Amino acid sequence: FRVGFAEGKLKALAAPRTSAAQVLREFGYLNERGNEHFAGCITWPITDAAGAVVGMYGRRLTGRQGAPKHLYLPGPHRGIWNRTGAKAAAVSGEPVILCECVIDAHSCVAAGIHGAIALYGAQGMTPEHVELFEELRPRKIVVMLDADQGGRAGTERVIERLSRLGLSLAVAKLPEGSDANEVLSKSGADALRAAVAAATARRQRKARLRLLLADAGRAVAVRRNSCHSAGRDRGGSGAACSAHI
């Protein structure tokens, strides 16, 4: 996976006002002050469908208190980490695991769960993720976000979006306040595999019901708007349409 560590020496290797420094700033590896964006982070490259590196994830190990622990390159998120593993899992009939960040997905892979991929945070599902699931159509998608308020909100959002694809969705339950990396570190690979095996699909039905109600509400609103517009065009109020809504 080409995992690395950013020591913070990149600034010294790229002299100011050189072409190398300019390229590093353009891609976001050096910030506007010339400092290394991922300094003190374990880093993972993120690739596109062709295997080209189009992004980077960093998990901070050192730095000032209160600094963000999870970092990405500036700009729109591109690429999916471990796309190849997800494809292999889908082909073999294994579930694809959707984690909140790369270090959690890599923790799953380390535990023998090879089809794990990562969002860009709890609310970080991109159209590229949806396109991948449409392409792979895996037997099951297991959502394993952090067991906290943000992770639960993100899980609801993920299920709402993916329910439209007609795929089997399940939610893995982790100990409160934990994530996949913490479960692996504290309880071992067996505990992480057990969470995937015990994932439940009960919440999918609720999400589908919310989607149906939301779609019905939007359809009614569109119908009302078109009726009112037609009424105004004809010099009326559009009230005649209300009986058909």
PDB file of N, CA and C in Angstrom, residues 65-144:
ATOM      1  N   GLN A  65      -1.278  20.243  20.122  1.00  0.00           N
ATOM      2  CA  GLN A  65      -2.534  19.744  20.674  1.00  0.00           C
ATOM      3  C   GLN A  65      -3.711  20.424  19.980  1.00  0.00           C
ATOM      4  N   GLY A  66      -4.712  19.636  19.642  1.00  0.00           N
ATOM      5  CA  GLY A  66      -5.890  20.161  18.966  1.00  0.00           C
ATOM      6  C   GLY A  66      -5.785  20.182  17.455  1.00  0.00           C
ATOM      7  N   ALA A  67      -4.624  19.828  16.910  1.00  0.00           N
ATOM      8  CA  ALA A  67      -4.470  19.799  15.454  1.00  0.00           C
ATOM      9  C   ALA A  67      -5.268  18.630  14.880  1.00  0.00           C
ATOM     10  N   PRO A  68      -5.784  18.764  13.653  1.00  0.00           N
ATOM     11  CA  PRO A  68      -6.556  17.671  13.046  1.00  0.00           C
ATOM     12  C   PRO A  68      -5.738  16.386  12.967  1.00  0.00           C
ATOM     13  N   LYS A  69      -6.383  15.254  13.273  1.00  0.00           N
ATOM     14  CA  LYS A  69      -5.693  13.968  13.212  1.00  0.00           C
ATOM     15  C   LYS A  69      -5.729  13.358  11.821  1.00  0.00           C
ATOM     16  N   HIS A  70      -6.754  13.684  11.053  1.00  0.00           N
ATOM     17  CA  HIS A  70      -6.929  13.106   9.726  1.00  0.00           C
ATOM     18  C   HIS A  70      -6.776  14.208   8.686  1.00  0.00           C
ATOM     19  N   LEU A  71      -5.848  14.024   7.768  1.00  0.00           N
ATOM     20  CA  LEU A  71      -5.558  15.047   6.773  1.00  0.00           C
ATOM     21  C   LEU A  71      -5.663  14.479   5.362  1.00  0.00           C
ATOM     22  N   TYR A  72      -6.088  15.350   4.450  1.00  0.00           N
ATOM     23  CA  TYR A  72      -6.107  15.024   3.027  1.00  0.00           C
ATOM     24  C   TYR A  72      -5.496  16.193   2.268  1.00  0.00           C
ATOM     25  N   LEU A  73      -5.189  15.969   1.009  1.00  0.00           N
ATOM     26  CA  LEU A  73      -4.728  17.070   0.184  1.00  0.00           C
ATOM     27  C   LEU A  73      -5.856  18.084   0.011  1.00  0.00           C
ATOM     28  N   PRO A  74      -5.529  19.368  -0.101  1.00  0.00           N
ATOM     29  CA  PRO A  74      -6.574  20.374  -0.324  1.00  0.00           C
ATOM     30  C   PRO A  74      -7.305  20.121  -1.646  1.00  0.00           C
ATOM     31  N   GLY A  75      -8.517  20.624  -1.723  1.00  0.00           N
ATOM     32  CA  GLY A  75      -9.295  20.509  -2.950  1.00  0.00           C
ATOM     33  C   GLY A  75     -10.253  19.342  -2.935  1.00  0.00           C
ATOM     34  N   PRO A  76     -10.956  19.119  -4.039  1.00  0.00           N
ATOM     35  CA  PRO A  76     -11.932  18.026  -4.116  1.00  0.00           C
ATOM     36  C   PRO A  76     -11.267  16.669  -3.884  1.00  0.00           C
ATOM     37  N   HIS A  77     -11.989  15.785  -3.197  1.00  0.00           N
ATOM     38  CA  HIS A  77     -11.460  14.447  -2.944  1.00  0.00           C
ATOM     39  C   HIS A  77     -11.564  13.599  -4.208  1.00  0.00           C
ATOM     40  N   ARG A  78     -10.463  12.932  -4.519  1.00  0.00           N
ATOM     41  CA  ARG A  78     -10.425  12.060  -5.695  1.00  0.00           C
ATOM     42  C   ARG A  78      -9.813  10.723  -5.310  1.00  0.00           C
ATOM     43  N   GLY A  79     -10.287   9.668  -5.950  1.00  0.00           N
ATOM     44  CA  GLY A  79      -9.730   8.348  -5.744  1.00  0.00           C
ATOM     45  C   GLY A  79     -10.379   7.586  -4.595  1.00  0.00           C
ATOM     46  N   ILE A  80     -10.108   6.290  -4.555  1.00  0.00           N
ATOM     47  CA  ILE A  80     -10.618   5.406  -3.507  1.00  0.00           C
ATOM     48  C   ILE A  80      -9.475   4.500  -3.054  1.00  0.00           C
ATOM     49  N   TRP A  81      -9.232   4.462  -1.764  1.00  0.00           N
ATOM     50  CA  TRP A  81      -8.170   3.610  -1.243  1.00  0.00           C
ATOM     51  C   TRP A  81      -8.605   2.144  -1.275  1.00  0.00           C
ATOM     52  N   ASN A  82      -7.733   1.270  -1.777  1.00  0.00           N
ATOM     53  CA  ASN A  82      -7.946  -0.182  -1.842  1.00  0.00           C
ATOM     54  C   ASN A  82      -9.090  -0.569  -2.775  1.00  0.00           C
ATOM     55  N   ARG A  83      -9.196   0.124  -3.864  1.00  0.00           N
ATOM     56  CA  ARG A  83     -10.200  -0.221  -4.871  1.00  0.00           C
ATOM     57  C   ARG A  83     -10.008  -1.666  -5.364  1.00  0.00           C
ATOM     58  N   THR A  84      -8.744  -2.068  -5.546  1.00  0.00           N
ATOM     59  CA  THR A  84      -8.446  -3.419  -6.026  1.00  0.00           C
ATOM     60  C   THR A  84      -8.944  -4.475  -5.050  1.00  0.00           C
ATOM     61  N   GLY A  85      -8.759  -4.236  -3.746  1.00  0.00           N
ATOM     62  CA  GLY A  85      -9.239  -5.175  -2.745  1.00  0.00           C
ATOM     63  C   GLY A  85     -10.750  -5.299  -2.750  1.00  0.00           C
ATOM     64  N   ALA A  86     -11.437  -4.175  -2.955  1.00  0.00           N
ATOM     65  CA  ALA A  86     -12.900  -4.206  -3.014  1.00  0.00           C
ATOM     66  C   ALA A  86     -13.380  -5.003  -4.221  1.00  0.00           C
ATOM     67  N   LYS A  87     -12.710  -4.824  -5.350  1.00  0.00           N
ATOM     68  CA  LYS A  87     -13.100  -5.571  -6.549  1.00  0.00           C
ATOM     69  C   LYS A  87     -12.910  -7.069  -6.345  1.00  0.00           C
ATOM     70  N   ALA A  88     -11.783  -7.449  -5.743  1.00  0.00           N
ATOM     71  CA  ALA A  88     -11.522  -8.865  -5.506  1.00  0.00           C
ATOM     72  C   ALA A  88     -12.552  -9.463  -4.557  1.00  0.00           C
ATOM     73  N   ALA A  89     -12.937  -8.699  -3.528  1.00  0.00           N
ATOM     74  CA  ALA A  89     -13.943  -9.180  -2.583  1.00  0.00           C
ATOM     75  C   ALA A  89     -15.289  -9.366  -3.276  1.00  0.00           C
ATOM     76  N   ALA A  90     -15.672  -8.422  -4.114  1.00  0.00           N
ATOM     77  CA  ALA A  90     -16.956  -8.519  -4.806  1.00  0.00           C
ATOM     78  C   ALA A  90     -16.993  -9.719  -5.741  1.00  0.00           C
ATOM     79  N   VAL A  91     -15.892  -9.969  -6.442  1.00  0.00           N
ATOM     80  CA  VAL A  91     -15.835 -11.099  -7.367  1.00  0.00           C
ATOM     81  C   VAL A  91     -15.946 -12.427  -6.628  1.00  0.00           C
ATOM     82  N   SER A  92     -15.331 -12.501  -5.452  1.00  0.00           N
ATOM     83  CA  SER A  92     -15.329 -13.754  -4.683  1.00  0.00           C
ATOM     84  C   SER A  92     -16.564 -13.917  -3.808  1.00  0.00           C
ATOM     85  N   GLY A  93     -17.468 -12.926  -3.839  1.00  0.00           N
ATOM     86  CA  GLY A  93     -18.691 -13.023  -3.045  1.00  0.00           C
ATOM     87  C   GLY A  93     -18.534 -12.572  -1.615  1.00  0.00           C
ATOM     88  N   GLU A  94     -17.394 -11.979  -1.276  1.00  0.00           N
ATOM     89  CA  GLU A  94     -17.183 -11.464   0.068  1.00  0.00           C
ATOM     90  C   GLU A  94     -17.766 -10.056   0.184  1.00  0.00           C
ATOM     91  N   PRO A  95     -18.104  -9.602   1.408  1.00  0.00           N
ATOM     92  CA  PRO A  95     -18.640  -8.247   1.557  1.00  0.00           C
ATOM     93  C   PRO A  95     -17.564  -7.187   1.337  1.00  0.00           C
ATOM     94  N   VAL A  96     -17.998  -6.052   0.886  1.00  0.00           N
ATOM     95  CA  VAL A  96     -17.133  -4.870   0.820  1.00  0.00           C
ATOM     96  C   VAL A  96     -17.406  -4.045   2.068  1.00  0.00           C
ATOM     97  N   ILE A  97     -16.365  -3.658   2.775  1.00  0.00           N
ATOM     98  CA  ILE A  97     -16.491  -2.939   4.035  1.00  0.00           C
ATOM     99  C   ILE A  97     -16.229  -1.459   3.788  1.00  0.00           C
ATOM    100  N   LEU A  98     -17.103  -0.619   4.291  1.00  0.00           N
ATOM    101  CA  LEU A  98     -16.969   0.825   4.102  1.00  0.00           C
ATOM    102  C   LEU A  98     -16.615   1.459   5.439  1.00  0.00           C
ATOM    103  N   CYS A  99     -15.390   1.981   5.548  1.00  0.00           N
ATOM    104  CA  CYS A  99     -14.894   2.570   6.787  1.00  0.00           C
ATOM    105  C   CYS A  99     -14.852   4.091   6.680  1.00  0.00           C
ATOM    106  N   GLU A 100     -14.643   4.723   7.828  1.00  0.00           N
ATOM    107  CA  GLU A 100     -14.693   6.187   7.875  1.00  0.00           C
ATOM    108  C   GLU A 100     -13.420   6.824   7.322  1.00  0.00           C
ATOM    109  N   CYS A 101     -12.275   6.165   7.507  1.00  0.00           N
ATOM    110  CA  CYS A 101     -11.019   6.732   7.023  1.00  0.00           C
ATOM    111  C   CYS A 101     -10.067   5.601   6.661  1.00  0.00           C
ATOM    112  N   VAL A 102      -8.955   5.969   6.045  1.00  0.00           N
ATOM    113  CA  VAL A 102      -8.039   4.975   5.499  1.00  0.00           C
ATOM    114  C   VAL A 102      -7.425   4.101   6.585  1.00  0.00           C
ATOM    115  N   ILE A 103      -7.044   4.676   7.716  1.00  0.00           N
ATOM    116  CA  ILE A 103      -6.398   3.862   8.750  1.00  0.00           C
ATOM    117  C   ILE A 103      -7.355   2.798   9.293  1.00  0.00           C
ATOM    118  N   ASP A 104      -8.643   3.087   9.311  1.00  0.00           N
ATOM    119  CA  ASP A 104      -9.623   2.077   9.721  1.00  0.00           C
ATOM    120  C   ASP A 104      -9.746   0.979   8.665  1.00  0.00           C
ATOM    121  N   ALA A 105      -9.780   1.379   7.390  1.00  0.00           N
ATOM    122  CA  ALA A 105      -9.868   0.390   6.320  1.00  0.00           C
ATOM    123  C   ALA A 105      -8.622  -0.485   6.296  1.00  0.00           C
ATOM    124  N   HIS A 106      -7.455   0.114   6.493  1.00  0.00           N
ATOM    125  CA  HIS A 106      -6.215  -0.667   6.507  1.00  0.00           C
ATOM    126  C   HIS A 106      -6.188  -1.605   7.719  1.00  0.00           C
ATOM    127  N   SER A 107      -6.784  -1.191   8.828  1.00  0.00           N
ATOM    128  CA  SER A 107      -6.888  -2.064   9.996  1.00  0.00           C
ATOM    129  C   SER A 107      -7.713  -3.299   9.662  1.00  0.00           C
ATOM    130  N   CYS A 108      -8.792  -3.122   8.890  1.00  0.00           N
ATOM    131  CA  CYS A 108      -9.596  -4.267   8.455  1.00  0.00           C
ATOM    132  C   CYS A 108      -8.765  -5.202   7.591  1.00  0.00           C
ATOM    133  N   VAL A 109      -8.014  -4.640   6.647  1.00  0.00           N
ATOM    134  CA  VAL A 109      -7.171  -5.466   5.774  1.00  0.00           C
ATOM    135  C   VAL A 109      -6.154  -6.237   6.614  1.00  0.00           C
ATOM    136  N   ALA A 110      -5.572  -5.569   7.614  1.00  0.00           N
ATOM    137  CA  ALA A 110      -4.605  -6.234   8.491  1.00  0.00           C
ATOM    138  C   ALA A 110      -5.248  -7.382   9.272  1.00  0.00           C
ATOM    139  N   ALA A 111      -6.563  -7.296   9.498  1.00  0.00           N
ATOM    140  CA  ALA A 111      -7.285  -8.353  10.213  1.00  0.00           C
ATOM    141  C   ALA A 111      -7.798  -9.441   9.274  1.00  0.00           C
ATOM    142  N   GLY A 112      -7.439  -9.360   7.994  1.00  0.00           N
ATOM    143  CA  GLY A 112      -7.859 -10.368   7.042  1.00  0.00           C
ATOM    144  C   GLY A 112      -9.153 -10.058   6.324  1.00  0.00           C
ATOM    145  N   ILE A 113      -9.645  -8.819   6.479  1.00  0.00           N
ATOM    146  CA  ILE A 113     -10.885  -8.393   5.809  1.00  0.00           C
ATOM    147  C   ILE A 113     -10.446  -7.541   4.617  1.00  0.00           C
ATOM    148  N   HIS A 114     -10.191  -8.171   3.488  1.00  0.00           N
ATOM    149  CA  HIS A 114      -9.434  -7.537   2.412  1.00  0.00           C
ATOM    150  C   HIS A 114     -10.253  -6.590   1.536  1.00  0.00           C
ATOM    151  N   GLY A 115     -11.580  -6.608   1.670  1.00  0.00           N
ATOM    152  CA  GLY A 115     -12.410  -5.763   0.819  1.00  0.00           C
ATOM    153  C   GLY A 115     -12.775  -4.432   1.432  1.00  0.00           C
ATOM    154  N   ALA A 116     -11.951  -3.896   2.317  1.00  0.00           N
ATOM    155  CA  ALA A 116     -12.284  -2.648   3.017  1.00  0.00           C
ATOM    156  C   ALA A 116     -11.803  -1.429   2.227  1.00  0.00           C
ATOM    157  N   ILE A 117     -12.683  -0.450   2.085  1.00  0.00           N
ATOM    158  CA  ILE A 117     -12.335   0.829   1.480  1.00  0.00           C
ATOM    159  C   ILE A 117     -12.734   1.944   2.444  1.00  0.00           C
ATOM    160  N   ALA A 118     -12.359   3.178   2.105  1.00  0.00           N
ATOM    161  CA  ALA A 118     -12.538   4.281   3.042  1.00  0.00           C
ATOM    162  C   ALA A 118     -13.297   5.450   2.430  1.00  0.00           C
ATOM    163  N   LEU A 119     -14.133   6.060   3.263  1.00  0.00           N
ATOM    164  CA  LEU A 119     -14.718   7.352   2.941  1.00  0.00           C
ATOM    165  C   LEU A 119     -13.703   8.449   3.261  1.00  0.00           C
ATOM    166  N   TYR A 120     -14.083   9.679   2.992  1.00  0.00           N
ATOM    167  CA  TYR A 120     -13.280  10.838   3.389  1.00  0.00           C
ATOM    168  C   TYR A 120     -13.900  11.457   4.641  1.00  0.00           C
ATOM    169  N   GLY A 121     -13.996  10.656   5.695  1.00  0.00           N
ATOM    170  CA  GLY A 121     -14.674  11.101   6.900  1.00  0.00           C
ATOM    171  C   GLY A 121     -16.112  10.623   6.907  1.00  0.00           C
ATOM    172  N   ALA A 122     -16.811  10.847   8.022  1.00  0.00           N
ATOM    173  CA  ALA A 122     -18.159  10.310   8.203  1.00  0.00           C
ATOM    174  C   ALA A 122     -19.147  10.825   7.161  1.00  0.00           C
ATOM    175  N   GLN A 123     -18.953  12.049   6.687  1.00  0.00           N
ATOM    176  CA  GLN A 123     -19.831  12.613   5.667  1.00  0.00           C
ATOM    177  C   GLN A 123     -19.132  12.690   4.315  1.00  0.00           C
ATOM    178  N   GLY A 124     -18.090  11.866   4.146  1.00  0.00           N
ATOM    179  CA  GLY A 124     -17.227  12.006   2.975  1.00  0.00           C
ATOM    180  C   GLY A 124     -17.434  10.993   1.872  1.00  0.00           C
ATOM    181  N   MET A 125     -18.663  10.586   1.623  1.00  0.00           N
ATOM    182  CA  MET A 125     -18.918   9.735   0.462  1.00  0.00           C
ATOM    183  C   MET A 125     -18.954  10.604  -0.788  1.00  0.00           C
ATOM    184  N   THR A 126     -18.256  10.171  -1.826  1.00  0.00           N
ATOM    185  CA  THR A 126     -18.191  10.922  -3.072  1.00  0.00           C
ATOM    186  C   THR A 126     -18.953  10.181  -4.172  1.00  0.00           C
ATOM    187  N   PRO A 127     -19.269  10.852  -5.275  1.00  0.00           N
ATOM    188  CA  PRO A 127     -19.885  10.143  -6.405  1.00  0.00           C
ATOM    189  C   PRO A 127     -19.043   8.971  -6.893  1.00  0.00           C
ATOM    190  N   GLU A 128     -17.728   9.051  -6.691  1.00  0.00           N
ATOM    191  CA  GLU A 128     -16.852   7.957  -7.107  1.00  0.00           C
ATOM    192  C   GLU A 128     -17.127   6.682  -6.314  1.00  0.00           C
ATOM    193  N   HIS A 129     -17.454   6.828  -5.028  1.00  0.00           N
ATOM    194  CA  HIS A 129     -17.827   5.657  -4.231  1.00  0.00           C
ATOM    195  C   HIS A 129     -19.102   5.015  -4.791  1.00  0.00           C
ATOM    196  N   VAL A 130     -20.093   5.839  -5.063  1.00  0.00           N
ATOM    197  CA  VAL A 130     -21.358   5.319  -5.581  1.00  0.00           C
ATOM    198  C   VAL A 130     -21.139   4.619  -6.916  1.00  0.00           C
ATOM    199  N   GLU A 131     -20.319   5.222  -7.775  1.00  0.00           N
ATOM    200  CA  GLU A 131     -20.029   4.616  -9.080  1.00  0.00           C
ATOM    201  C   GLU A 131     -19.345   3.265  -8.918  1.00  0.00           C
ATOM    202  N   LEU A 132     -18.439   3.160  -7.938  1.00  0.00           N
ATOM    203  CA  LEU A 132     -17.756   1.891  -7.711  1.00  0.00           C
ATOM    204  C   LEU A 132     -18.750   0.808  -7.296  1.00  0.00           C
ATOM    205  N   PHE A 133     -19.672   1.139  -6.396  1.00  0.00           N
ATOM    206  CA  PHE A 133     -20.644   0.145  -5.960  1.00  0.00           C
ATOM    207  C   PHE A 133     -21.600  -0.229  -7.091  1.00  0.00           C
ATOM    208  N   GLU A 134     -21.939   0.737  -7.934  1.00  0.00           N
ATOM    209  CA  GLU A 134     -22.778   0.423  -9.093  1.00  0.00           C
ATOM    210  C   GLU A 134     -22.060  -0.538 -10.030  1.00  0.00           C
ATOM    211  N   GLU A 135     -20.757  -0.358 -10.162  1.00  0.00           N
ATOM    212  CA  GLU A 135     -19.965  -1.223 -11.031  1.00  0.00           C
ATOM    213  C   GLU A 135     -19.792  -2.614 -10.434  1.00  0.00           C
ATOM    214  N   LEU A 136     -19.442  -2.682  -9.144  1.00  0.00           N
ATOM    215  CA  LEU A 136     -19.119  -3.963  -8.524  1.00  0.00           C
ATOM    216  C   LEU A 136     -20.347  -4.767  -8.143  1.00  0.00           C
ATOM    217  N   ARG A 137     -21.381  -4.073  -7.666  1.00  0.00           N
ATOM    218  CA  ARG A 137     -22.591  -4.714  -7.158  1.00  0.00           C
ATOM    219  C   ARG A 137     -22.232  -5.901  -6.255  1.00  0.00           C
ATOM    220  N   PRO A 138     -21.538  -5.618  -5.122  1.00  0.00           N
ATOM    221  CA  PRO A 138     -21.107  -6.700  -4.235  1.00  0.00           C
ATOM    222  C   PRO A 138     -22.300  -7.395  -3.573  1.00  0.00           C
ATOM    223  N   ARG A 139     -22.054  -8.609  -3.098  1.00  0.00           N
ATOM    224  CA  ARG A 139     -23.110  -9.378  -2.421  1.00  0.00           C
ATOM    225  C   ARG A 139     -23.626  -8.627  -1.208  1.00  0.00           C
ATOM    226  N   LYS A 140     -22.728  -7.951  -0.492  1.00  0.00           N
ATOM    227  CA  LYS A 140     -23.126  -7.186   0.683  1.00  0.00           C
ATOM    228  C   LYS A 140     -22.144  -6.048   0.894  1.00  0.00           C
ATOM    229  N   ILE A 141     -22.668  -4.909   1.355  1.00  0.00           N
ATOM    230  CA  ILE A 141     -21.839  -3.791   1.799  1.00  0.00           C
ATOM    231  C   ILE A 141     -22.026  -3.667   3.303  1.00  0.00           C
ATOM    232  N   VAL A 142     -20.932  -3.717   4.042  1.00  0.00           N
ATOM    233  CA  VAL A 142     -20.983  -3.551   5.494  1.00  0.00           C
ATOM    234  C   VAL A 142     -20.438  -2.161   5.834  1.00  0.00           C
ATOM    235  N   VAL A 143     -21.276  -1.337   6.427  1.00  0.00           N
ATOM    236  CA  VAL A 143     -20.878   0.014   6.823  1.00  0.00           C
ATOM    237  C   VAL A 143     -20.309  -0.055   8.235  1.00  0.00           C
ATOM    238  N   MET A 144     -19.044   0.355   8.387  1.00  0.00           N
ATOM    239  CA  MET A 144     -18.381   0.277   9.680  1.00  0.00           C
ATOM    240  C   MET A 144     -17.731   1.625   9.993  1.00  0.00           C
TER     241      MET A 144
END
